[in-house]
Short mmCIF file of C-alpha atoms in Angstrom, two decimals:
data_model
loop_
_atom_site.label_atom_id
_atom_site.label_comp_id
_atom_site.label_asym_id
_atom_site.label_seq_id
_atom_site.Cartn_x
_atom_site.Cartn_y
_atom_site.Cartn_z
CA MET V 1 42.58 34.13 294.10
CA MET V 2 45.27 33.01 296.49
CA THR V 3 43.42 30.02 299.01
CA PRO V 4 44.17 31.68 302.66
CA PHE V 5 47.20 30.51 304.69
CA GLU V 6 47.63 28.82 301.14
CA PRO V 7 51.72 28.66 301.03
CA TYR V 8 52.47 32.02 299.15
CA ALA V 9 53.72 31.34 295.30
CA PHE V 10 54.44 34.39 293.89
CA ALA V 11 57.40 36.50 294.27
CA MET V 12 54.76 40.00 294.62
CA VAL V 13 54.20 38.69 298.26
CA GLN V 14 55.80 38.59 301.47
CA PRO V 15 56.08 36.04 304.02
CA PHE V 16 55.47 37.52 307.26
CA SER V 17 58.66 35.94 308.94
CA SER V 18 60.76 36.98 305.64
CA LEU V 19 59.56 40.63 305.81
CA VAL V 20 60.25 40.89 309.50
CA THR V 21 64.00 39.07 308.60
CA SER V 22 64.33 41.73 305.98
CA GLN V 23 67.32 44.56 306.40
CA ALA V 24 65.03 47.46 305.35
CA TRP V 25 61.66 46.18 307.88
CA ARG V 26 64.40 46.05 311.14
CA HIS V 27 66.12 49.57 309.72
CA ASP V 28 61.50 51.60 309.88
CA VAL V 29 61.61 49.12 313.57
CA GLU V 30 65.05 50.47 314.88
CA ALA V 31 63.75 54.17 314.37
CA TRP V 32 60.52 53.43 315.41
CA VAL V 33 61.65 52.08 318.75
CA HIS V 34 64.15 54.39 318.98
CA ASP V 35 62.39 57.65 318.32
CA ARG V 36 59.77 56.13 320.48
CA VAL V 37 62.40 55.36 324.39
CA GLU V 38 63.74 59.45 323.59
CA GLU V 39 59.48 59.78 323.61
CA SER V 40 59.08 58.12 326.84
CA GLY V 41 62.07 59.48 329.15
CA ARG V 42 64.46 56.33 327.69
CA ARG V 43 67.05 56.47 326.13
CA LEU V 44 68.51 53.52 324.92
CA SER V 45 71.16 50.94 325.72
CA GLY V 46 72.61 48.53 323.93
CA PRO V 47 71.27 46.32 320.71
CA LEU V 48 67.23 45.26 319.54
CA ASP V 49 67.17 41.76 319.77
CA GLN V 50 64.64 39.66 317.41
CA VAL V 51 63.40 36.48 320.15
CA ARG V 52 60.81 35.30 318.44
CA VAL V 53 59.81 34.74 314.53
CA ARG V 54 56.86 32.73 314.51
CA PRO V 55 53.89 32.92 310.72
CA TRP V 56 51.72 35.99 313.11
CA SER V 57 54.18 37.53 315.30
CA THR V 58 57.37 38.88 316.30
CA GLN V 59 59.27 40.19 319.32
CA LEU V 60 62.80 42.13 320.23
CA THR V 61 64.12 42.53 323.83
CA VAL V 62 64.69 46.79 323.71
CA PRO V 63 67.20 47.41 326.93
CA THR V 64 67.18 51.57 327.79
CA ASP V 65 68.36 52.65 331.20
CA HIS V 66 64.76 52.02 333.11
CA GLY V 67 64.70 48.82 332.07
CA ARG V 68 63.37 46.17 329.75
CA LEU V 69 60.77 46.92 326.68
CA TRP V 70 59.15 44.69 324.33
CA PHE V 71 58.49 46.16 321.15
CA LYS V 72 56.00 43.64 318.81
CA ALA V 73 54.91 43.81 315.49
CA ASN V 74 52.30 41.22 314.26
CA THR V 75 50.54 39.86 310.21
CA PRO V 76 48.34 42.58 309.66
CA SER V 77 45.28 40.79 310.30
CA MET V 78 46.24 40.15 313.73
CA GLY V 79 46.87 44.49 312.79
CA PHE V 80 44.24 45.80 315.85
CA GLU V 81 46.32 44.72 318.68
CA PRO V 82 48.26 47.74 319.51
CA ALA V 83 44.87 50.09 318.94
CA LEU V 84 43.39 47.43 321.29
CA HIS V 85 45.81 47.14 323.92
CA GLN V 86 45.58 50.53 324.74
CA LEU V 87 41.74 50.55 324.35
CA LEU V 88 41.37 48.37 326.93
CA ALA V 89 44.49 49.43 328.84
CA THR V 90 42.27 53.20 329.20
CA LEU V 91 38.70 50.89 330.06
CA SER V 92 40.38 48.85 332.39
CA PRO V 93 43.33 49.49 334.06
CA ASP V 94 43.14 46.60 336.94
CA ASP V 95 43.52 44.79 334.20
CA VAL V 96 45.73 45.78 331.47
CA ALA V 97 48.54 47.83 331.07
CA ALA V 98 49.16 50.35 329.17
CA PRO V 99 51.59 50.37 326.36
CA VAL V 100 54.59 52.70 325.96
CA ALA V 101 54.23 54.26 321.93
CA ILE V 102 51.67 52.41 320.22
CA ASP V 103 51.52 52.58 315.88
CA PRO V 104 48.03 51.07 314.50
CA VAL V 105 48.56 51.64 311.01
CA ARG V 106 52.01 48.89 310.75
CA GLY V 107 50.42 47.33 314.15
CA TRP V 108 53.97 47.55 316.30
CA MET V 109 53.54 48.44 320.05
CA LEU V 110 56.44 49.18 322.15
CA THR V 111 55.83 47.59 326.00
CA ALA V 112 57.17 47.88 329.38
CA ASP V 113 58.79 44.67 330.95
CA ARG V 114 57.01 43.43 333.35
CA GLY V 115 58.40 41.01 335.45
CA PRO V 116 57.76 36.96 334.25
CA THR V 117 54.10 35.93 333.39
CA LEU V 118 52.64 33.54 335.69
CA GLY V 119 53.53 30.84 334.47
CA GLU V 120 56.55 31.27 334.62
CA VAL V 121 56.45 32.06 338.29
CA ARG V 122 54.80 28.77 339.38
CA ASN V 123 52.88 25.71 338.38
CA PRO V 124 49.32 27.55 338.62
CA THR V 125 47.29 25.85 340.79
CA THR V 126 43.65 25.75 340.92
CA ASP V 127 43.62 29.61 343.38
CA ASP V 128 45.98 30.74 340.19
CA TRP V 129 43.55 30.22 337.32
CA VAL V 130 40.71 30.99 339.43
CA ARG V 131 41.67 34.72 339.91
CA LEU V 132 43.21 34.82 336.40
CA ILE V 133 39.31 34.31 334.82
CA GLN V 134 37.88 36.73 337.74
CA HIS V 135 39.58 39.00 336.15
CA ALA V 136 39.47 37.11 332.31
CA ALA V 137 35.39 37.53 333.19
CA ALA V 138 35.11 41.34 335.61
CA LEU V 139 37.27 42.38 331.83
CA GLN V 140 34.71 41.46 329.13
CA ARG V 141 32.08 43.01 331.42
CA ARG V 142 32.97 46.09 331.35
CA VAL V 143 34.25 46.10 327.66
CA ALA V 144 30.61 44.68 326.76
CA ASP V 145 28.47 47.32 325.50
CA ARG V 146 32.38 48.40 323.48
CA ARG V 147 31.44 46.33 320.36
CA ASP V 148 31.01 48.88 318.19
CA GLU V 149 34.66 50.55 319.12
CA LEU V 150 35.87 47.07 319.16
CA VAL V 151 35.32 46.13 316.22
CA GLY V 152 35.67 49.58 314.11
CA LEU V 153 39.52 48.63 315.21
CA GLY V 154 39.47 45.51 312.98
CA VAL V 155 38.78 42.92 316.23
CA HIS V 156 36.30 39.92 314.47
CA ASP V 157 32.68 40.10 315.25
CA CYS V 158 31.95 36.53 315.16
CA SER V 159 28.61 36.50 317.77
CA PRO V 160 26.95 33.90 317.34
CA PRO V 161 24.14 34.68 314.83
CA ARG V 162 27.70 34.72 311.96
CA VAL V 163 28.87 32.31 313.31
CA PRO V 164 26.67 29.15 310.82
CA GLU V 165 27.48 31.05 307.74
CA ARG V 166 31.20 31.49 309.47
CA PHE V 167 30.79 27.72 309.55
CA ASP V 168 29.55 27.37 305.85
CA SER V 169 32.91 29.93 305.11
CA LEU V 170 35.08 28.07 306.18
CA VAL V 171 33.64 24.97 305.70
CA GLU V 172 34.42 25.50 302.39
CA GLN V 173 37.47 27.03 302.50
CA LEU V 174 38.94 23.86 303.61
CA SER V 175 37.54 21.56 301.41
CA ASN V 176 39.49 24.01 298.06
CA LEU V 177 42.02 24.10 299.89
CA PRO V 178 45.11 22.15 297.65
CA ALA V 179 45.87 18.87 297.35
CA GLY V 180 48.16 17.41 300.26
CA HIS V 181 47.48 20.69 302.43
CA PRO V 182 47.42 19.76 306.34
CA SER V 183 43.91 21.25 306.62
CA ARG V 184 41.98 20.23 303.35
CA LEU V 185 38.45 18.43 304.10
CA ARG V 186 38.21 15.08 303.89
CA PRO V 187 34.97 13.74 302.71
CA ASP V 188 34.15 11.90 305.69
CA ASP V 189 35.14 14.88 307.61
CA LEU V 190 32.10 16.58 304.65
CA ALA V 191 29.75 13.76 306.09
CA ALA V 192 30.91 13.94 309.05
CA LEU V 193 30.55 18.18 309.78
CA GLU V 194 27.59 18.07 307.86
CA ASP V 195 25.38 15.90 310.34
CA ARG V 196 26.45 18.94 313.50
CA ARG V 197 25.98 22.01 311.30
CA ALA V 198 21.99 21.52 312.73
CA ASP V 199 23.24 21.18 315.94
CA LEU V 200 25.52 24.32 315.55
CA VAL V 201 22.41 26.50 314.44
CA GLU V 202 20.58 24.75 317.55
CA ALA V 203 23.34 26.40 319.41
CA ALA V 204 24.13 29.05 317.88
CA VAL V 205 20.38 30.04 319.09
CA VAL V 206 21.10 29.64 322.06
CA LEU V 207 23.74 31.24 322.87
CA GLU V 208 21.77 34.28 320.46
CA ARG V 209 19.65 34.21 322.86
CA SER V 210 21.39 34.02 326.13
CA PRO V 211 21.41 36.87 329.16
CA VAL V 212 24.64 36.48 329.46
CA PRO V 213 26.17 38.83 325.58
CA SER V 214 28.92 39.27 323.45
CA SER V 215 32.19 40.74 324.35
CA LEU V 216 35.06 41.20 323.73
CA GLN V 217 36.89 37.69 323.85
CA HIS V 218 40.83 37.12 324.56
CA GLY V 219 40.67 33.52 322.77
CA ASP V 220 43.65 31.95 324.71
CA VAL V 221 43.44 33.36 328.22
CA HIS V 222 45.97 30.47 329.75
CA PRO V 223 48.44 31.20 332.23
CA ASP V 224 51.72 32.46 330.03
CA ASN V 225 48.65 35.39 328.41
CA ALA V 226 48.47 37.36 331.95
CA PHE V 227 51.91 37.50 334.57
CA ALA V 228 52.01 36.85 338.13
CA ASP V 229 50.02 39.69 339.22
CA LEU V 230 47.23 38.80 336.74
CA LYS V 231 47.37 41.43 333.91
CA VAL V 232 46.32 39.35 330.62
CA PHE V 233 48.66 40.77 327.57
CA ASP V 234 48.62 38.99 323.34
CA PHE V 235 45.25 39.69 321.88
CA GLY V 236 46.10 39.13 318.79
CA ASP V 237 43.18 36.49 318.78
CA VAL V 238 40.18 38.93 320.50
CA GLN V 239 37.38 38.41 319.31
CA TRP V 240 33.48 40.15 319.86
CA ALA V 241 31.65 36.62 320.77
CA HIS V 242 30.09 35.22 323.17
CA ALA V 243 31.10 36.08 326.29
CA VAL V 244 31.66 32.40 327.53
CA GLU V 245 33.46 31.68 324.55
CA VAL V 246 36.76 32.39 326.48
CA LEU V 247 36.71 29.27 329.11
CA ARG V 248 36.71 26.41 326.03
CA VAL V 249 41.11 27.16 325.89
CA PRO V 250 41.15 27.06 330.21
CA PHE V 251 38.62 24.14 329.71
CA GLY V 252 41.43 22.59 327.52
CA ILE V 253 44.08 22.93 329.68
CA ILE V 254 42.78 22.07 332.84
CA SER V 255 41.06 19.69 331.42
CA GLN V 256 44.98 17.67 331.00
CA ASP V 257 46.46 19.17 334.47
CA ASP V 258 45.96 16.14 336.97
CA THR V 259 46.42 19.62 339.36
CA VAL V 260 43.77 21.77 339.16
CA GLU V 261 40.55 21.32 339.87
CA TRP V 262 37.98 22.14 337.08
CA GLY V 263 34.99 23.11 338.95
CA PRO V 264 36.18 25.93 341.02
CA VAL V 265 37.60 27.76 337.73
CA ARG V 266 34.50 26.66 336.19
CA ASP V 267 32.68 28.70 338.81
CA ALA V 268 34.16 31.69 339.28
CA TYR V 269 34.07 32.90 336.25
CA PHE V 270 29.80 31.36 335.77
CA GLU V 271 30.26 33.89 339.76
CA VAL V 272 30.87 36.76 337.64
CA TRP V 273 27.81 36.88 335.96
CA GLY V 274 25.82 35.58 338.90
CA ASP V 275 23.61 38.56 338.88
CA VAL V 276 22.42 38.08 335.04
CA ALA V 277 22.52 34.56 334.82
CA ASP V 278 22.36 31.44 337.21
CA ARG V 279 24.30 28.14 337.14
CA ARG V 280 21.82 25.62 335.23
CA THR V 281 21.86 28.26 332.72
CA MET V 282 25.31 29.10 332.42
CA ALA V 283 26.49 25.32 332.48
CA ALA V 284 23.92 25.09 329.04
CA LEU V 285 25.70 27.89 327.98
CA PHE V 286 29.09 26.79 328.37
CA GLU V 287 27.75 22.98 326.75
CA ALA V 288 26.38 25.05 323.07
CA THR V 289 30.54 27.80 322.71
CA ALA V 290 31.86 23.59 322.30
CA PHE V 291 29.99 24.20 319.20
CA THR V 292 30.91 28.64 318.32
CA GLN V 293 34.34 28.20 319.35
CA ALA V 294 35.48 25.27 317.74
CA VAL V 295 33.79 27.56 314.36
CA ASN V 296 35.85 31.18 315.53
CA ARG V 297 39.22 29.53 317.01
CA CYS V 298 39.28 27.79 312.86
CA LEU V 299 38.83 31.23 311.86
CA VAL V 300 41.94 32.91 314.11
CA TRP V 301 44.05 30.29 312.59
CA VAL V 302 43.22 30.73 309.10
CA ASP V 303 43.88 34.46 309.78
CA THR V 304 46.87 33.45 311.92
CA LEU V 305 48.81 31.68 308.45
CA GLN V 306 47.08 33.76 306.33
CA LEU V 307 50.64 35.26 305.85
CA ALA V 308 53.03 31.16 306.27
CA ASP V 309 55.45 30.55 303.96
CA ALA V 310 55.21 26.19 303.29
CA ASP V 311 57.96 25.03 305.55
CA GLU V 312 55.60 27.45 308.15
CA ILE V 313 52.20 25.61 306.89
CA ALA V 314 53.87 22.69 307.32
CA GLU V 315 54.20 22.75 310.80
CA TRP V 316 51.12 25.26 311.68
CA GLY V 317 49.17 24.10 309.07
CA VAL V 318 47.35 21.27 310.13
CA ALA V 319 45.93 23.74 312.66
CA PRO V 320 42.06 25.69 311.39
CA ARG V 321 41.11 21.55 310.02
CA HIS V 322 41.75 20.75 313.76
CA GLN V 323 40.44 23.27 315.34
CA LEU V 324 36.98 23.36 313.04
CA MET V 325 36.79 19.28 313.60
CA ARG V 326 36.39 19.85 317.42
CA VAL V 327 32.02 21.35 315.61
CA VAL V 328 32.11 16.58 315.32
CA ASP V 329 32.94 16.74 319.22
CA ALA V 330 30.90 18.51 320.41
#
């Protein structure tokens, strides 16, 4: 059996980026897009343009007589995104724009161009971040009782009780990678991770017992994953995890940006949950997520690189180790 995200060496296994740049795949996509565009009352006005290819997804622009659309296809481990996006748009239309069409089996989605992202419009201010994190928290609250539906679509259950076992599994997987792989754990890595395992277990217990539940954890909330109207998109990294984990990516970005204040952003998120947990409790939960989110983010990258080729592993392959080793610094 091949190790997760190991470069695929067997001809029978095709890297995702190779698949989505093949003529046969492009033919199928163009036929599907043509039919979905027609069904939506639009007409194609030019050729599709493949503007982005990554080991985990590809995007094509679709010109029509009623404006540009976007086609997205995901690697199988993230193939739940179209169905999830559609469900979230139904449950929370104020926060998520409905797709034009989806193919949940193939992991394909067609969406309307909603203009530039918040990050493209301007350098995000503290107020922009405050409003964005409030939207993310509001979405979490709306779907907090939908665990079975989301997991049923293929979203990983990364709730706190599952984190210690997943940590052990990821440590084993990364330890068994081939020599020279950028995410192979070294003996000193293993010792450092083992030293923090008890703290990780304790953090998971704190989160499991907290009044704030697990919910949709977007996984990558930032201004380039939200439109100017603050509708969020890009749900390929979503997990069912402790809600407060959603703060970790914003915290990492804002801590490197001296133009944005972290305190108001953090407090805005805390306030959305203010009826179930006081500020002191929320602060303790945020500290605990430093452990669990690192493990869960490692899992995202393992999934992301499952169908990566050798060049892509060389470029992105260090990410799983980088994320898991954050446990040491939590």
